[in-house]
CSV table of C-alpha atoms in Angstrom, one decimal:
chain,number,residue,atom,x,y,z
A,1,UNK,CA,-35.2,29.5,-15.6
A,2,UNK,CA,-36.3,25.9,-15.6
A,3,UNK,CA,-35.7,25.7,-19.6
A,4,UNK,CA,-32.3,27.9,-19.4
A,5,UNK,CA,-31.4,24.5,-16.6
A,6,UNK,CA,-32.5,22.3,-19.4
A,7,UNK,CA,-30.1,24.4,-22.0
A,8,UNK,CA,-27.0,24.1,-19.3
A,9,UNK,CA,-27.4,20.1,-18.8
A,10,UNK,CA,-26.6,19.6,-22.1
A,11,UNK,CA,-24.6,21.9,-23.1
A,12,UNK,CA,-22.9,19.1,-20.4
A,13,UNK,CA,-24.0,16.2,-21.8
A,14,UNK,CA,-22.6,17.6,-25.0
A,15,UNK,CA,-19.3,18.2,-23.8
A,16,UNK,CA,-19.5,14.4,-22.3
A,17,UNK,CA,-20.3,12.9,-25.5
A,18,UNK,CA,-17.5,14.8,-27.3
A,19,UNK,CA,-14.9,14.7,-24.9
A,20,UNK,CA,-15.2,11.2,-24.7
A,21,UNK,CA,-15.2,10.8,-28.5
A,22,UNK,CA,-12.1,12.8,-29.1
A,23,UNK,CA,-10.4,10.5,-26.4
A,24,UNK,CA,-8.5,7.6,-28.4
A,25,UNK,CA,-11.3,4.8,-29.4
A,26,UNK,CA,-9.7,1.8,-27.6
A,27,UNK,CA,-10.9,-0.6,-29.4
A,28,UNK,CA,-9.5,0.6,-32.9
A,29,UNK,CA,-6.6,1.0,-31.5
A,30,UNK,CA,-6.3,-3.5,-30.1
A,31,UNK,CA,-3.3,-3.5,-33.6
A,32,UNK,CA,-0.3,-2.3,-33.7
A,33,UNK,CA,1.3,-2.5,-36.8
A,34,UNK,CA,3.2,-5.7,-36.9
A,35,UNK,CA,-0.7,-6.6,-35.9
A,36,UNK,CA,0.1,-7.5,-32.3
A,37,UNK,CA,-2.2,-6.6,-30.4
A,38,UNK,CA,-1.2,-3.4,-27.7
A,39,UNK,CA,-0.3,-4.6,-24.2
A,40,UNK,CA,-2.1,-1.6,-22.5
A,41,UNK,CA,-4.5,-1.4,-18.8
A,42,UNK,CA,-6.3,0.9,-16.9
A,43,UNK,CA,-4.3,3.1,-14.7
A,44,UNK,CA,-4.7,1.7,-11.2
A,45,UNK,CA,-3.3,5.0,-10.0
A,46,UNK,CA,-5.1,7.4,-11.5
A,47,UNK,CA,-8.8,9.6,-10.0
A,48,UNK,CA,-11.5,10.5,-11.5
A,49,UNK,CA,-13.2,11.0,-15.0
A,50,UNK,CA,-10.3,11.1,-18.0
A,51,UNK,CA,-10.9,14.0,-20.9
A,52,UNK,CA,-8.7,13.6,-23.4
A,53,UNK,CA,-8.2,17.3,-24.3
A,54,UNK,CA,-7.9,17.8,-20.8
A,55,UNK,CA,-5.5,14.7,-18.5
A,56,UNK,CA,-3.5,13.4,-21.0
A,57,UNK,CA,-0.4,15.2,-19.8
A,58,UNK,CA,-1.8,14.0,-16.0
A,59,UNK,CA,-2.6,10.4,-17.5
A,60,UNK,CA,0.2,9.7,-19.0
A,61,UNK,CA,2.2,11.1,-16.0
A,62,UNK,CA,0.8,8.7,-13.4
A,63,UNK,CA,1.3,6.6,-16.0
A,64,UNK,CA,5.0,6.6,-15.8
A,65,UNK,CA,4.7,6.8,-12.5
A,66,UNK,CA,3.1,3.6,-11.2
A,67,UNK,CA,5.6,1.5,-14.2
A,68,UNK,CA,8.8,2.0,-15.2
A,69,UNK,CA,6.5,-0.8,-17.9
A,70,UNK,CA,4.7,1.8,-19.3
A,71,UNK,CA,5.5,4.0,-22.5
A,72,UNK,CA,2.8,6.4,-22.1
A,73,UNK,CA,-0.5,6.8,-20.7
A,74,UNK,CA,-3.3,8.7,-22.7
A,75,UNK,CA,-7.2,9.2,-22.0
A,76,UNK,CA,-10.2,6.5,-23.6
A,77,UNK,CA,-13.6,6.2,-22.8
A,78,UNK,CA,-13.0,8.5,-19.9
A,79,UNK,CA,-10.4,6.5,-18.4
A,80,UNK,CA,-6.6,6.4,-18.3
A,81,UNK,CA,-4.8,3.9,-20.0
A,82,UNK,CA,-1.4,3.6,-19.6
A,83,UNK,CA,0.4,1.7,-22.3
A,84,UNK,CA,3.4,-0.9,-22.2
A,85,UNK,CA,6.6,-1.0,-23.8
A,86,UNK,CA,6.5,-4.3,-26.4
A,87,UNK,CA,9.4,-6.6,-26.4
A,88,UNK,CA,11.3,-7.0,-29.4
A,89,UNK,CA,11.8,-10.8,-30.1
């Protein structure tokens, strides 16, 4: 039985790692097409782990409800990140 529990734990850890990688890589997306930094921040209201393939819609909804300045929300590094609308000058 202990061997089976070890396999289950390994499978869960593997799924968490895959979910983290599947989420957007925050550092790699820190620049827009114009080479201006993105205006993203952690959601103040999202609760719990944010898994890209499971919770992206919920994160997006929370970010849009949080502020009219937010353009969308998405999961990254198991957290919900909100993207602020960029002002074009």
